[in-house]
Coordinates of C-alpha atoms and ligand atoms in Angstrom, one line a residue:
X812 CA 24.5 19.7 -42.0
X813 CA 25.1 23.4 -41.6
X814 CA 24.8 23.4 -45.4
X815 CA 21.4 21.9 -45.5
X816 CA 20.1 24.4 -42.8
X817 CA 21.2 27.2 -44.8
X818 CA 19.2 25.6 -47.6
X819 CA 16.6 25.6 -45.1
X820 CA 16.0 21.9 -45.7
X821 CA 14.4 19.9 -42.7
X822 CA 16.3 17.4 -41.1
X823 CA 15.1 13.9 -39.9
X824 CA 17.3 12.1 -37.7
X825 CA 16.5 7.9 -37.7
X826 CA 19.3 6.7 -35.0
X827 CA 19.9 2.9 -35.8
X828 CA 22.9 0.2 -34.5
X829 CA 22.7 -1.6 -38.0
X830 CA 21.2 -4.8 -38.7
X831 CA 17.9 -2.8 -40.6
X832 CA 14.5 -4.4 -40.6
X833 CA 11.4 -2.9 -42.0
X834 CA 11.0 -1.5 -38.2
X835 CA 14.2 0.8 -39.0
X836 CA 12.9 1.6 -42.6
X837 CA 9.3 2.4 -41.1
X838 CA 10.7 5.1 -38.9
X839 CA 13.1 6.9 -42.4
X840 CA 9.7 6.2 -44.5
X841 CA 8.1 8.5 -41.8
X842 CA 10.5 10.6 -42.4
X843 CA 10.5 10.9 -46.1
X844 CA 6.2 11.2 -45.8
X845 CA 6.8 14.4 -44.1
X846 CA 9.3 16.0 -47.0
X847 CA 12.7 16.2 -44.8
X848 CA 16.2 15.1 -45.2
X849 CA 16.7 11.8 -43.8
X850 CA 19.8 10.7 -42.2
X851 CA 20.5 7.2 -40.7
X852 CA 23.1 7.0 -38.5
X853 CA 24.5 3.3 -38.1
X854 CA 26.2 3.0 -34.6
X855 CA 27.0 0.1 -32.1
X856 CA 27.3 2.0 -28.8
X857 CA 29.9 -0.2 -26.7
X858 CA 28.3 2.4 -23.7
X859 CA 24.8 1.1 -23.4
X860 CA 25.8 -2.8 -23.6
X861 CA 26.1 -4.1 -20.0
X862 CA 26.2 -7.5 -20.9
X863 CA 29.7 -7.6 -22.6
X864 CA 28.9 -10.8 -24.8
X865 CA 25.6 -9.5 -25.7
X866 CA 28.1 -6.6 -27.1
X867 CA 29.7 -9.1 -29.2
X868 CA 27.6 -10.7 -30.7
X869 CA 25.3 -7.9 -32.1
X870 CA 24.8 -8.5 -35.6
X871 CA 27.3 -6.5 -38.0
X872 CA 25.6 -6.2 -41.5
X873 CA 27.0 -3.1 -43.4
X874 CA 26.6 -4.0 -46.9
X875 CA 23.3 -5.3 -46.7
X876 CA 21.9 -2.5 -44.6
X877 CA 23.6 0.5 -46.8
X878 CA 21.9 -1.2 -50.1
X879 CA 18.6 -1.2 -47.6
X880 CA 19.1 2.4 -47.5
X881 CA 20.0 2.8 -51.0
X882 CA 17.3 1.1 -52.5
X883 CA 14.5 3.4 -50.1
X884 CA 16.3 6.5 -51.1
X885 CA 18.0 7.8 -47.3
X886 CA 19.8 11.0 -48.2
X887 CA 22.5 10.8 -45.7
X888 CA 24.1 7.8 -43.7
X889 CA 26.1 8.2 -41.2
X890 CA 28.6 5.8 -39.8
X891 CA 30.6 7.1 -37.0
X892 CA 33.9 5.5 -35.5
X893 CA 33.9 5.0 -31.7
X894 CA 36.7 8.0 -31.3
X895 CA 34.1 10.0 -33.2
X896 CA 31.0 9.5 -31.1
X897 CA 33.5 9.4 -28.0
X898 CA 36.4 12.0 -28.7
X899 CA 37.4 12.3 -25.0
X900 CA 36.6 8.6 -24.0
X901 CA 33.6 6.3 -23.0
X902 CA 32.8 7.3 -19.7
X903 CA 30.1 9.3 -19.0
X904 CA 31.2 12.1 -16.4
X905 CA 28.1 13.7 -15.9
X906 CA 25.4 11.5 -16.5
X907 CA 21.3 12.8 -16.5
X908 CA 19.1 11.6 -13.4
X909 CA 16.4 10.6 -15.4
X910 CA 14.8 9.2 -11.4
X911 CA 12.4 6.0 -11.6
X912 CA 11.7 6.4 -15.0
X913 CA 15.7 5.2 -15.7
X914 CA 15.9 2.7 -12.9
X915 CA 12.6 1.0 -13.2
X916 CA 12.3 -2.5 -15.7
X917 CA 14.9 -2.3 -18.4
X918 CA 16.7 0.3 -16.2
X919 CA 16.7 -2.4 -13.0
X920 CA 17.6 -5.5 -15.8
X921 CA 20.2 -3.5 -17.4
X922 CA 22.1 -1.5 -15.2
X923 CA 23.7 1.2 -16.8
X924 CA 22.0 1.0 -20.4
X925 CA 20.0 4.3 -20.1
X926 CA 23.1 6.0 -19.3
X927 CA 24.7 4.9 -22.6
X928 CA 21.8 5.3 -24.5
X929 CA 21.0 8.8 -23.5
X930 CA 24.9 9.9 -24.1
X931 CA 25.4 8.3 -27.2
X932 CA 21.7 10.2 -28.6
X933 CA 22.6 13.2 -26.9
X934 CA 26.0 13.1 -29.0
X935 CA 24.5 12.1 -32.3
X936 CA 22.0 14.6 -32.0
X937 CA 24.7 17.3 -31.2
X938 CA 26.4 16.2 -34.4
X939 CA 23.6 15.9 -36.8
X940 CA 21.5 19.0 -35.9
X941 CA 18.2 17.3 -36.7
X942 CA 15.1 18.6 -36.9
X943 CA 12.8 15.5 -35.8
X944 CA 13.9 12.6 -34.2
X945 CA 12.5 9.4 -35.1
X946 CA 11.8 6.5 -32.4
X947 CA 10.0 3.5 -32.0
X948 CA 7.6 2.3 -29.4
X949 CA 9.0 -1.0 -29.5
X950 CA 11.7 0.5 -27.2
X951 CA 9.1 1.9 -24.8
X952 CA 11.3 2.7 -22.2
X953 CA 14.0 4.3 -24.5
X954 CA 11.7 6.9 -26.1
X955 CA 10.1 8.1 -23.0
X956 CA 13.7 8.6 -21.6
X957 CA 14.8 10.2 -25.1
X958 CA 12.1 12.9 -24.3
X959 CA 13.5 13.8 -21.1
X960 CA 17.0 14.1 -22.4
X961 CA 15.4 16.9 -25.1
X962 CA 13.5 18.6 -22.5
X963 CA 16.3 18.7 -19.6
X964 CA 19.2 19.5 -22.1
X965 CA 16.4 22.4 -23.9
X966 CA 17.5 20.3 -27.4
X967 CA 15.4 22.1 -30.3
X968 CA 14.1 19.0 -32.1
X969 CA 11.0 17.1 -32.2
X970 CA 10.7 13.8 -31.0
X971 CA 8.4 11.7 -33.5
X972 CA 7.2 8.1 -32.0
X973 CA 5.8 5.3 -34.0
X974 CA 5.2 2.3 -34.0
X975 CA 6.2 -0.9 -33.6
X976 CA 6.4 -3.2 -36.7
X977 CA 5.7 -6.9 -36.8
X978 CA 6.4 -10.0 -38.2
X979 CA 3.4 -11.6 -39.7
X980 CA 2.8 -13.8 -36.6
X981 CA 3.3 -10.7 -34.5
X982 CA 6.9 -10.8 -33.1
X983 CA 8.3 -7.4 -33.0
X984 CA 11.1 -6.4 -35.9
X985 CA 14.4 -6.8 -34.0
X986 CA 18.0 -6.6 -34.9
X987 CA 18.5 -9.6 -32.1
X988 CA 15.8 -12.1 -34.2
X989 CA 18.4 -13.3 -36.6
X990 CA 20.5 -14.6 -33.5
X991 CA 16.7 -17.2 -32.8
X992 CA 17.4 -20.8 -33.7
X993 CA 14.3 -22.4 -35.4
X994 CA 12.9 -23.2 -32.5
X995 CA 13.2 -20.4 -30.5
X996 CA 12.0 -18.6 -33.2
X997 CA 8.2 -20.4 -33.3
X998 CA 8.2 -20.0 -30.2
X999 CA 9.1 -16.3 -30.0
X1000 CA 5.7 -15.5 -30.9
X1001 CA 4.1 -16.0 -27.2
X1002 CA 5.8 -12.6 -26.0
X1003 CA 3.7 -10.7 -28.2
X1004 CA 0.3 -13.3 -27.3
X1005 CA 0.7 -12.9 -23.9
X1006 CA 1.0 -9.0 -24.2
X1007 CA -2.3 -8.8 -26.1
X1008 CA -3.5 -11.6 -23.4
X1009 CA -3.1 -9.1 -20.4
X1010 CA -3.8 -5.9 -22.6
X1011 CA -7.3 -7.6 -23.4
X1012 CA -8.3 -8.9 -19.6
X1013 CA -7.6 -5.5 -18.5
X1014 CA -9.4 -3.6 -21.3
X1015 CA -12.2 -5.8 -20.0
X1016 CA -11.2 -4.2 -16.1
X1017 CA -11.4 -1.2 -17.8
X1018 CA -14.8 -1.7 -19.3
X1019 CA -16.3 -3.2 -15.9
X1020 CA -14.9 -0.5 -14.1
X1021 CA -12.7 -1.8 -11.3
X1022 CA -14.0 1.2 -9.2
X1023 CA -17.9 0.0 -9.4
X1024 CA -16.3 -3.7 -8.4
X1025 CA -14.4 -2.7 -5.7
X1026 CA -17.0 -2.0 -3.7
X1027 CA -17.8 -5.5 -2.8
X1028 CA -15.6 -6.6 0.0
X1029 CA -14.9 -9.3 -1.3
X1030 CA -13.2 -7.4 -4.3
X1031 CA -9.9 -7.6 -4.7
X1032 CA -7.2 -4.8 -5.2
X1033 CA -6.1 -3.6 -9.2
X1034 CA -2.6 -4.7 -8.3
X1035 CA -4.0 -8.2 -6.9
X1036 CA -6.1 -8.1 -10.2
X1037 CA -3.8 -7.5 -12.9
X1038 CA -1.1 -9.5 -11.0
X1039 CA -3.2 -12.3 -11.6
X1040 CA -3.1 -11.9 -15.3
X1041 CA 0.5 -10.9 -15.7
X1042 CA 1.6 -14.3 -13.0
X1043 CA -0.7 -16.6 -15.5
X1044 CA 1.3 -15.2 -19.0
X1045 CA 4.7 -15.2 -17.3
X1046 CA 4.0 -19.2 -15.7
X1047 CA 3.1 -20.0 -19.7
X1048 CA 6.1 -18.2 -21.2
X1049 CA 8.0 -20.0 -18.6
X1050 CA 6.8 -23.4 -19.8
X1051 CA 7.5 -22.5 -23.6
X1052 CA 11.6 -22.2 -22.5
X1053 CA 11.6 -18.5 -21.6
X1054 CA 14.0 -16.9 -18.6
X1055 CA 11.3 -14.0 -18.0
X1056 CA 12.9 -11.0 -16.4
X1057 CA 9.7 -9.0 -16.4
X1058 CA 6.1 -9.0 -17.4
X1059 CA 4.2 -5.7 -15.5
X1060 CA 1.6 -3.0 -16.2
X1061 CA 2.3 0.3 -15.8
X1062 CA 1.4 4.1 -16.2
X1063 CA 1.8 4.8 -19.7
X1064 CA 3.4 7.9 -19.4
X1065 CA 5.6 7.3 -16.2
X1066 CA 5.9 4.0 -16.1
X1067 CA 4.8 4.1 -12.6
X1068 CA 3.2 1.1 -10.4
X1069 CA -0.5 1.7 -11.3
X1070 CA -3.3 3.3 -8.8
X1071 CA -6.1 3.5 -11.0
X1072 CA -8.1 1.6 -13.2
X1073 CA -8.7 4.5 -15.4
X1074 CA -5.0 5.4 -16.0
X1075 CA -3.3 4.8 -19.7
X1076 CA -1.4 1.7 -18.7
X1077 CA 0.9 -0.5 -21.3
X1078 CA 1.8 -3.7 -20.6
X1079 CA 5.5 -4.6 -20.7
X1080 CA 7.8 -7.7 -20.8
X1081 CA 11.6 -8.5 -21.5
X1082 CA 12.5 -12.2 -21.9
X1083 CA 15.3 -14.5 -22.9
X1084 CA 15.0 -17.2 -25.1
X1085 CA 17.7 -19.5 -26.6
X1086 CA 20.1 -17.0 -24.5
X1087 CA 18.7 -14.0 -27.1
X1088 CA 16.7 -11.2 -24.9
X1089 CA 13.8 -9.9 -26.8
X1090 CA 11.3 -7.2 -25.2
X1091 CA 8.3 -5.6 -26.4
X1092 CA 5.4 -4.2 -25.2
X1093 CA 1.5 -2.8 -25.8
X1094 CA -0.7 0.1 -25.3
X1095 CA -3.5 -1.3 -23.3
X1096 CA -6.9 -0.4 -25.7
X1097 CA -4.9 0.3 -29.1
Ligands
AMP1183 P1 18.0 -0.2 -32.7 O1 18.8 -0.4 -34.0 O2 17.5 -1.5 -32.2 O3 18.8 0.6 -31.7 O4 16.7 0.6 -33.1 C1 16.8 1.9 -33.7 C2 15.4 2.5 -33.8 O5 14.5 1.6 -34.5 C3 14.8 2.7 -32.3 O6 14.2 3.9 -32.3 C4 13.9 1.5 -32.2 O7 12.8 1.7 -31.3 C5 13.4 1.4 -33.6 N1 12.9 0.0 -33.9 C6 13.5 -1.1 -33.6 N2 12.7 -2.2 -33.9 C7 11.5 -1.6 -34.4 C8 10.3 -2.2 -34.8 N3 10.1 -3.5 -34.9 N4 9.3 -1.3 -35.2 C9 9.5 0.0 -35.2 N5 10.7 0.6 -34.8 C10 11.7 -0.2 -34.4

């Protein structure tokens, strides 16, 4: 790396755990549109599983996702060893208060993952020196948390996000789809219909202006409002097969409970299906 920046070549960081899809490649073709160095690094971080057998059984495809990376021209791949990425152990001594924004959603489902996840990027980004950081909005949550860590720990690199990359009937790109039996799989769809389901009723809030509404007495309060959408999708997904462990609306930028109609809100859900737990999420009016 310290070669490159004396070359003063540009650096741009695409942190992966392997199992590429077009999502991954979307973020290195970013990359390579703005003229800098791309680096991949491929790493399974044991630290940011909290279900152990979800750990497991991550999907482990090397070969395949090196000739991925081959074929689209990455310059640099790394692929670090545990003891690398974790020289003096897997605990995380002094881990960041990132407040609600880390405890809320996947922070309350998975307790513990945001920890992992902002240790093992705070070390890969210590190693690799990048210049921009690509992310994807399909991990919402992660990204807004990833800009934290760069601002608390005064990290000189840019975080790019972008976004989220769909199968052709709209399921998200994830490393976890390959684990969807058949079924599962058709059905796997109605996470990313019931997303655009609430995103559009509330668009049409948005439009009516709740505010104006309100006024009647017999009006009812946003949260009683969108709560009615978000119950209706998650009663559906429900009947399809799916364990729903959350389905909400919030700020955009803070992820907090919502006040006001006119806020940038995104609509959020994590679900299990077929014992595989998928999230994704939308921008309300994108
Ligand atoms: P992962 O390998 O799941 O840790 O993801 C590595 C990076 O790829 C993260 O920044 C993800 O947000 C991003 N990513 C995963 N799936 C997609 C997708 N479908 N579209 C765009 N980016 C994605």
């Amino acid at each position: 790396m310290k070669l490159l920046k004396k070359g003063s070549k540009r650096l741009g960081f695409v942190p992966t755990m392997g199992a590429l899809h077009e999502g991954h490649l979307s973020l290195l073709r970013a990359a390579k549109r703005r003229s800098l160095v791309t680096i991949c690094s491929i790493f399974v971080n044991p630290t940011q599983f909290n279900d152990p057998k979800d750990f497991e059984k991550y999907p482990i495809t090397t070969e395949q996702d090196l000739a991925k990376l081959r074929a689209m021209g990455c310059d640099l791949v790394f692929l670090p060893s545990v003891k690398e990425i974790y020289p003096a152990g897997t605990t995380n001594k002094k881990p960041i208060d990132f407040g609600f924004l880390a405890t809320t959603l996947e922070g309350e489902h998975r307790p513990g993952h945001f920890d992992g996840m902002a240790q093992v990027v705070e070390r890969l980004l210590r190693i690799t020196e990048p210049d921009y950081l690509f992310m994807g909005l399909k991990d919402y949550q992660q990204q807004l948390i990833v800009a934290q860590l760069i601002s608390y720990r005064n990290m000189g690199v840019k975080l790019v996000s972008l976004p989220t990359l769909r199968e052709k009937d709209g399921l998200a790109m994830s490393s976890r789809n390959v684990r969807l039996g058949k079924d599962a799989r058709r059905k796997a769809v109605s996470l990313h219909k019931e997303l655009n389901y609430v995103a559009a009723q509330i668009s049409t809030l948005k439009i009516q202006n709740l505010e104006a509404v309100s006024q009647k007495p017999e009006a009812k309060s946003l949260a009683d409002m969108i709560g009615k959408y978000t119950s209706t999708s998650k009663v559906r997904l429900v009947k399809k097969g799916f364990e729903v462990e959350y389905l909400e609306v919030r700020n955009a930028k803070t992820l907090s409970v919502l006040t006001n109609i006119r806020e940038k809100m995104v609509v959020l859900v994590a679900a299990k299906i077929d014992g595989v737990r998928l999230i994704d999420n939308v921008v309300v009016g994108k």
